[in-house]
């Protein structure tokens, strides 16, 4: 076993406490990664707040990047010393995994969001002889080392700073994939993105890679709207100052939008996003509303207008395909996701969390 420094959450709404734990040795299909940096996602904060069921105490984090230190006996395409980013867990055996849609793995929730252990129930983290919930999104990257399936590991080319790439594992690939895989705007389309956080701004950057004619960003934080403009938004709407529906109809000549991406998780915002779709428009639901939240929609408007409402997990992405593509686009200067990142030392995790919650840090990244 490896001794690790980890940020442990003991109770709902409790602090992150830096503690020493033990990490299991890798099984034949697993690898151990020395974590260089890990992003903080709002899913981590929702678990800590008690808004999502997860066993505690736990080590969270699911946007890890680092260097492989050990590999299992059956791992032949990776080696110690490889620079990698670690994405979500998937079984690799079910029908959807075999079809290249790992985000819809039959065991996705158990592997990523609920169990706190491997799929067979075995722990990966220990304090003395007591297990600590880990394996969050198959990794629990808020630690000096993580244990994960080799399937979840994507090599990172030389020349790219490892402190930047962790967020590709979740937030960035989700926003980008939501546009590229799900929305797939037609030439000249009007695309609107609700929420200019890391996911929303990734969607904006992805939309600039398409033939969309107009890209609208909506948020309540002026600094984020400024960044959205710098990243390619053609129009912005400050929801704290303007009636969003009126502004959208004014920008589109009363027609509404061809495509919408909702990253807010606010059911009222989602309702408006759907109601503001043009004929044959599509709304992609990315933001996670509180458990039990329900959406009401005018069924006749959906039928008469041929409108589509579709949910997505991780932007319908296969990380082994999308993440390398985004890295290459970044190297070409066409996908500047580094503009989203603000780094914090691992020991300053409370400051990083405060920045995430206040909206002053678009994508806080902990550097170990």
Coordinates of C-alpha atoms in Angstrom, one line a residue:
X1 CA 0.0 0.0 0.0
X2 CA 1.0 3.6 -0.6
X3 CA 0.6 6.3 2.1
X4 CA -1.1 9.4 0.7
X5 CA -2.1 12.9 1.8
X6 CA -5.8 13.4 1.1
X7 CA -8.5 16.0 1.7
X8 CA -11.2 14.1 3.7
X9 CA -14.8 15.2 4.2
X10 CA -16.2 13.7 7.4
X11 CA -19.7 15.1 7.6
X12 CA -22.2 17.0 5.4
X13 CA -21.2 20.7 5.1
X14 CA -18.0 19.8 7.0
X15 CA -14.5 21.1 6.1
X16 CA -11.9 19.4 4.0
X17 CA -9.3 18.0 6.4
X18 CA -5.8 17.0 5.1
X19 CA -5.0 13.6 6.5
X20 CA -2.7 10.6 5.9
X21 CA -4.4 7.5 4.5
X22 CA -3.4 4.3 2.9
X23 CA -4.1 3.5 -0.8
X24 CA -4.4 0.0 -2.1
X25 CA -1.9 -1.5 -4.5
X26 CA -3.2 -1.7 -8.0
X27 CA -5.1 -4.8 -9.2
X28 CA -4.2 -6.3 -12.6
X29 CA -6.3 -3.7 -14.5
X30 CA -5.5 -0.7 -12.4
X31 CA -2.8 2.0 -12.1
X32 CA -1.6 4.3 -9.4
X33 CA -1.1 8.0 -10.4
X34 CA 0.9 10.5 -8.5
X35 CA -1.4 13.5 -8.6
X36 CA 0.1 16.8 -9.9
X37 CA -3.1 18.7 -9.9
X38 CA -6.8 18.3 -9.6
X39 CA -9.7 20.5 -10.5
X40 CA -12.6 21.3 -8.2
X41 CA -16.0 20.6 -9.7
X42 CA -19.4 21.7 -8.3
X43 CA -20.3 18.0 -8.0
X44 CA -17.5 17.7 -5.4
X45 CA -19.0 20.6 -3.5
X46 CA -22.6 19.2 -3.8
X47 CA -21.4 16.0 -2.2
X48 CA -19.7 17.8 0.6
X49 CA -22.8 19.9 1.2
X50 CA -24.9 16.8 1.5
X51 CA -26.9 17.6 -1.6
X52 CA -25.9 14.3 -3.2
X53 CA -25.9 10.9 -1.5
X54 CA -22.4 9.6 -0.9
X55 CA -20.9 7.7 2.0
X56 CA -18.8 9.7 4.4
X57 CA -16.0 10.1 5.4
X58 CA -14.8 10.4 1.9
X59 CA -12.1 11.6 -0.4
X60 CA -13.6 13.4 -3.4
X61 CA -12.1 14.9 -6.6
X62 CA -12.6 13.7 -10.2
X63 CA -10.5 15.9 -12.4
X64 CA -7.0 14.5 -11.6
X65 CA -3.8 14.8 -13.7
X66 CA -0.4 13.4 -12.9
X67 CA 2.2 10.8 -13.5
X68 CA 1.8 7.0 -13.4
X69 CA 3.8 5.4 -10.6
X70 CA 2.6 1.8 -10.7
X71 CA 0.6 -0.4 -13.0
X72 CA -1.2 -3.7 -12.7
X73 CA 0.1 -6.9 -14.3
X74 CA -2.5 -6.8 -17.1
X75 CA -1.8 -3.2 -18.1
X76 CA 0.4 -3.1 -21.2
X77 CA -0.3 0.2 -23.0
X78 CA 0.8 2.4 -20.1
X79 CA 4.0 2.6 -18.1
X80 CA 5.4 4.3 -14.9
X81 CA 6.4 7.8 -15.8
X82 CA 3.6 8.4 -18.3
X83 CA 1.9 11.8 -18.0
X84 CA -1.9 11.4 -17.8
X85 CA -5.3 12.9 -17.1
X86 CA -7.8 10.7 -15.4
X87 CA -11.5 10.7 -16.4
X88 CA -14.6 8.9 -15.1
X89 CA -15.1 5.2 -14.5
X90 CA -16.9 2.7 -16.8
X91 CA -17.1 -1.0 -16.8
X92 CA -16.0 -1.6 -20.3
X93 CA -18.2 -4.7 -20.7
X94 CA -21.9 -3.6 -20.9
X95 CA -23.6 -2.9 -24.2
X96 CA -23.2 0.9 -24.1
X97 CA -19.5 0.7 -23.1
X98 CA -18.9 -1.7 -26.0
X99 CA -20.7 0.8 -28.3
X100 CA -18.3 3.5 -27.3
X101 CA -20.7 5.4 -25.0
X102 CA -19.1 4.9 -21.6
X103 CA -21.0 7.8 -20.0
X104 CA -24.0 5.6 -20.2
X105 CA -22.4 2.5 -18.7
X106 CA -24.9 0.3 -16.9
X107 CA -22.8 0.8 -13.7
X108 CA -22.1 4.5 -14.1
X109 CA -23.8 5.7 -10.9
X110 CA -22.3 2.9 -8.7
X111 CA -18.8 3.4 -10.2
X112 CA -18.8 7.2 -10.0
X113 CA -21.5 8.7 -7.8
X114 CA -22.7 6.3 -5.0
X115 CA -20.5 3.5 -4.0
X116 CA -17.3 4.9 -2.4
X117 CA -15.6 1.7 -3.5
X118 CA -14.8 -0.5 -6.4
X119 CA -17.7 -2.1 -8.2
X120 CA -17.3 -5.3 -6.1
X121 CA -17.5 -3.3 -2.9
X122 CA -13.8 -3.4 -2.0
X123 CA -12.4 -0.1 -0.5
X124 CA -9.4 1.6 -2.1
X125 CA -8.6 4.0 0.9
X126 CA -8.0 3.2 4.5
X127 CA -7.4 5.0 7.8
X128 CA -5.8 2.3 9.9
X129 CA -8.1 -0.7 9.6
X130 CA -11.1 1.4 8.8
X131 CA -12.1 2.0 5.1
X132 CA -12.6 5.6 3.9
X133 CA -15.0 6.1 0.9
X134 CA -12.9 6.7 -2.2
X135 CA -13.0 5.8 -5.9
X136 CA -15.1 8.9 -6.5
X137 CA -15.7 9.0 -10.2
X138 CA -13.3 6.1 -10.2
X139 CA -10.4 8.1 -8.8
X140 CA -10.8 10.4 -5.7
X141 CA -8.1 12.8 -6.9
X142 CA -8.1 15.2 -4.0
X143 CA -5.0 13.3 -2.7
X144 CA -1.3 13.0 -3.4
X145 CA -2.0 9.7 -5.2
X146 CA -5.0 8.0 -6.8
X147 CA -5.9 4.5 -7.8
X148 CA -8.0 4.0 -11.0
X149 CA -8.8 1.6 -13.8
X150 CA -6.5 1.8 -16.8
X151 CA -9.5 2.5 -18.9
X152 CA -9.9 5.9 -17.3
X153 CA -6.4 7.1 -18.1
X154 CA -5.6 9.3 -21.1
X155 CA -2.0 10.1 -22.0
X156 CA -1.0 13.8 -22.1
X157 CA 1.4 15.0 -24.8
X158 CA 4.7 16.6 -23.9
X159 CA 4.5 20.4 -24.0
X160 CA 1.2 20.7 -22.1
X161 CA 1.3 21.8 -18.4
X162 CA -0.2 19.0 -16.2
X163 CA -1.5 21.6 -13.8
X164 CA -4.0 22.7 -16.5
X165 CA -5.4 19.4 -17.9
X166 CA -7.4 17.9 -15.0
X167 CA -10.6 19.8 -15.7
X168 CA -10.7 18.1 -19.2
X169 CA -11.8 15.0 -17.3
X170 CA -15.2 16.4 -16.4
X171 CA -16.3 20.0 -16.8
X172 CA -14.5 20.9 -20.0
X173 CA -15.3 17.7 -21.9
X174 CA -18.9 17.9 -20.7
X175 CA -19.4 21.5 -22.0
X176 CA -17.5 20.8 -25.2
X177 CA -19.1 17.5 -25.8
X178 CA -22.6 18.9 -25.2
X179 CA -22.0 21.2 -28.2
X180 CA -20.0 19.0 -30.5
X181 CA -21.7 15.6 -29.9
X182 CA -25.2 16.5 -28.9
X183 CA -26.2 19.9 -30.2
X184 CA -24.0 19.7 -33.3
X185 CA -25.1 23.2 -34.6
X186 CA -25.9 23.6 -38.3
X187 CA -24.3 26.4 -40.3
X188 CA -25.6 29.8 -39.3
X189 CA -27.4 28.4 -36.2
X190 CA -28.0 30.5 -33.1
X191 CA -26.6 28.8 -30.0
X192 CA -27.2 30.1 -26.4
X193 CA -25.3 28.9 -23.4
X194 CA -26.9 29.5 -20.0
X195 CA -24.2 29.8 -17.3
X196 CA -20.7 31.0 -18.0
X197 CA -18.9 28.8 -15.6
X198 CA -16.3 26.2 -16.6
X199 CA -18.8 24.0 -18.4
X200 CA -20.6 26.9 -20.1
X201 CA -17.4 28.6 -21.3
X202 CA -16.2 25.3 -22.6
X203 CA -19.4 25.1 -24.6
X204 CA -18.8 28.6 -25.9
X205 CA -15.3 27.6 -27.0
X206 CA -16.6 24.4 -28.7
X207 CA -19.3 26.4 -30.5
X208 CA -16.6 28.6 -32.0
X209 CA -15.3 25.4 -33.6
X210 CA -18.6 24.9 -35.4
X211 CA -20.4 26.8 -38.1
X212 CA -22.8 28.4 -35.6
X213 CA -23.6 32.0 -36.7
X214 CA -24.4 33.5 -33.3
X215 CA -23.2 32.4 -29.9
X216 CA -25.0 33.9 -26.9
X217 CA -23.8 33.6 -23.3
X218 CA -26.0 34.3 -20.3
X219 CA -24.7 34.8 -16.7
X220 CA -25.0 37.1 -13.7
X221 CA -21.3 37.8 -13.2
X222 CA -20.0 40.5 -15.5
X223 CA -16.4 39.3 -15.4
X224 CA -17.5 35.9 -16.7
X225 CA -19.5 37.5 -19.5
X226 CA -16.4 39.5 -20.5
X227 CA -14.4 36.2 -20.6
X228 CA -17.2 34.6 -22.7
X229 CA -16.8 37.4 -25.2
X230 CA -13.0 36.9 -25.3
X231 CA -13.5 33.2 -25.9
X232 CA -15.9 33.7 -28.8
X233 CA -19.4 34.6 -27.7
X234 CA -20.9 37.0 -30.2
X235 CA -23.4 38.3 -27.7
X236 CA -23.8 38.3 -23.9
X237 CA -26.8 38.8 -21.6
X238 CA -26.4 39.9 -18.0
X239 CA -29.3 38.1 -16.3
X240 CA -29.0 40.3 -13.2
X241 CA -29.6 43.4 -15.3
X242 CA -31.9 42.3 -18.2
X243 CA -35.0 40.2 -18.9
X244 CA -33.3 37.2 -20.5
X245 CA -36.3 36.2 -22.6
X246 CA -36.8 39.7 -24.0
X247 CA -33.1 40.0 -24.8
X248 CA -33.1 36.6 -26.6
X249 CA -36.1 37.4 -28.7
X250 CA -34.6 40.8 -29.5
X251 CA -31.3 39.2 -30.6
X252 CA -33.1 36.6 -32.7
X253 CA -35.7 38.7 -34.4
X254 CA -38.4 37.1 -32.3
X255 CA -37.6 33.5 -33.5
X256 CA -35.7 32.2 -30.5
X257 CA -32.6 30.0 -30.6
X258 CA -31.8 26.9 -32.7
X259 CA -29.8 25.3 -29.8
X260 CA -29.5 25.8 -26.1
X261 CA -27.1 24.5 -23.5
X262 CA -28.2 24.7 -19.9
X263 CA -25.4 24.4 -17.4
X264 CA -27.1 26.0 -14.4
X265 CA -29.1 23.2 -12.9
X266 CA -31.8 25.8 -12.3
X267 CA -35.2 24.4 -13.3
X268 CA -36.6 27.9 -13.9
X269 CA -33.7 28.7 -16.3
X270 CA -34.2 25.3 -18.0
X271 CA -37.9 26.0 -18.5
X272 CA -37.1 29.4 -20.2
X273 CA -34.4 27.8 -22.3
X274 CA -36.9 25.3 -23.7
X275 CA -39.6 28.0 -24.2
X276 CA -37.2 30.2 -26.2
X277 CA -36.3 27.5 -28.7
X278 CA -37.1 28.1 -32.4
X279 CA -38.9 25.5 -34.4
X280 CA -36.9 22.3 -34.5
X281 CA -34.7 23.7 -31.8
X282 CA -32.8 21.5 -29.3
X283 CA -32.1 22.1 -25.6
X284 CA -29.3 20.1 -24.1
X285 CA -29.6 19.6 -20.3
X286 CA -26.2 19.5 -18.6
X287 CA -26.6 21.2 -15.3
X288 CA -27.7 18.9 -12.5
X289 CA -30.7 20.2 -10.6
X290 CA -31.3 19.1 -7.0
X291 CA -32.4 15.5 -6.6
X292 CA -36.1 15.1 -7.1
X293 CA -36.4 18.3 -9.2
X294 CA -39.0 18.0 -11.9
X295 CA -39.4 20.0 -15.2
X296 CA -42.8 21.2 -16.6
X297 CA -43.0 21.9 -20.3
X298 CA -45.8 22.8 -22.7
X299 CA -46.3 19.5 -24.6
X300 CA -48.1 21.1 -27.5
X301 CA -45.2 23.5 -28.0
X302 CA -42.8 20.5 -28.2
X303 CA -45.0 18.7 -30.7
X304 CA -46.0 21.5 -32.9
X305 CA -42.5 23.0 -33.1
X306 CA -40.7 19.7 -33.3
X307 CA -38.5 20.8 -30.4
X308 CA -36.1 18.5 -28.6
X309 CA -35.0 18.3 -25.0
X310 CA -32.2 15.9 -24.4
X311 CA -30.0 15.2 -21.3
X312 CA -26.4 14.3 -21.5
X313 CA -23.8 12.7 -19.3
X314 CA -20.2 14.0 -19.8
X315 CA -21.3 15.5 -23.1
X316 CA -21.9 12.1 -24.7
X317 CA -18.1 11.9 -24.8
X318 CA -15.7 9.0 -25.1
X319 CA -12.8 10.5 -23.1
X320 CA -10.2 8.5 -25.0
X321 CA -11.3 10.3 -28.2
X322 CA -12.5 13.7 -27.1
X323 CA -9.7 14.6 -24.6
X324 CA -6.8 14.0 -27.0
X325 CA -8.7 16.0 -29.7
X326 CA -9.2 19.0 -27.3
X327 CA -5.5 18.8 -26.3
X328 CA -4.5 19.1 -29.9
X329 CA -6.9 22.0 -30.5
X330 CA -5.4 23.6 -27.4
X331 CA -1.8 23.2 -28.8
X332 CA -3.1 24.9 -32.0
X333 CA -4.5 27.8 -30.0
X334 CA -8.1 27.0 -31.0
X335 CA -9.3 25.8 -27.6
X336 CA -7.7 28.0 -24.9
X337 CA -9.2 26.2 -21.9
X338 CA -6.2 27.5 -19.8
X339 CA -8.1 30.8 -19.6
X340 CA -10.6 29.1 -17.2
X341 CA -8.0 27.9 -14.7
X342 CA -6.9 29.5 -11.5
X343 CA -4.5 27.5 -9.4
X344 CA -4.3 27.1 -5.6
X345 CA -1.9 25.1 -3.5
X346 CA -3.4 21.9 -2.1
X347 CA -3.2 23.1 1.4
X348 CA -5.2 26.2 0.4
X349 CA -8.2 24.0 -0.5
X350 CA -10.6 26.1 1.6
X351 CA -9.6 29.3 -0.4
X352 CA -10.1 27.4 -3.7
X353 CA -13.6 26.2 -2.6
X354 CA -14.6 29.7 -1.5
X355 CA -13.6 30.9 -5.0
X356 CA -15.7 28.3 -6.7
X357 CA -18.7 29.0 -4.5
X358 CA -18.4 32.8 -4.9
X359 CA -17.9 32.5 -8.7
X360 CA -14.5 34.4 -8.5
X361 CA -12.6 31.3 -9.7
X362 CA -14.1 29.8 -12.9
X363 CA -12.2 26.6 -12.5
X364 CA -10.1 26.3 -9.4
X365 CA -7.3 23.7 -9.6
X366 CA -5.4 22.4 -6.6
X367 CA -1.7 21.9 -7.2
X368 CA 0.1 19.3 -5.2

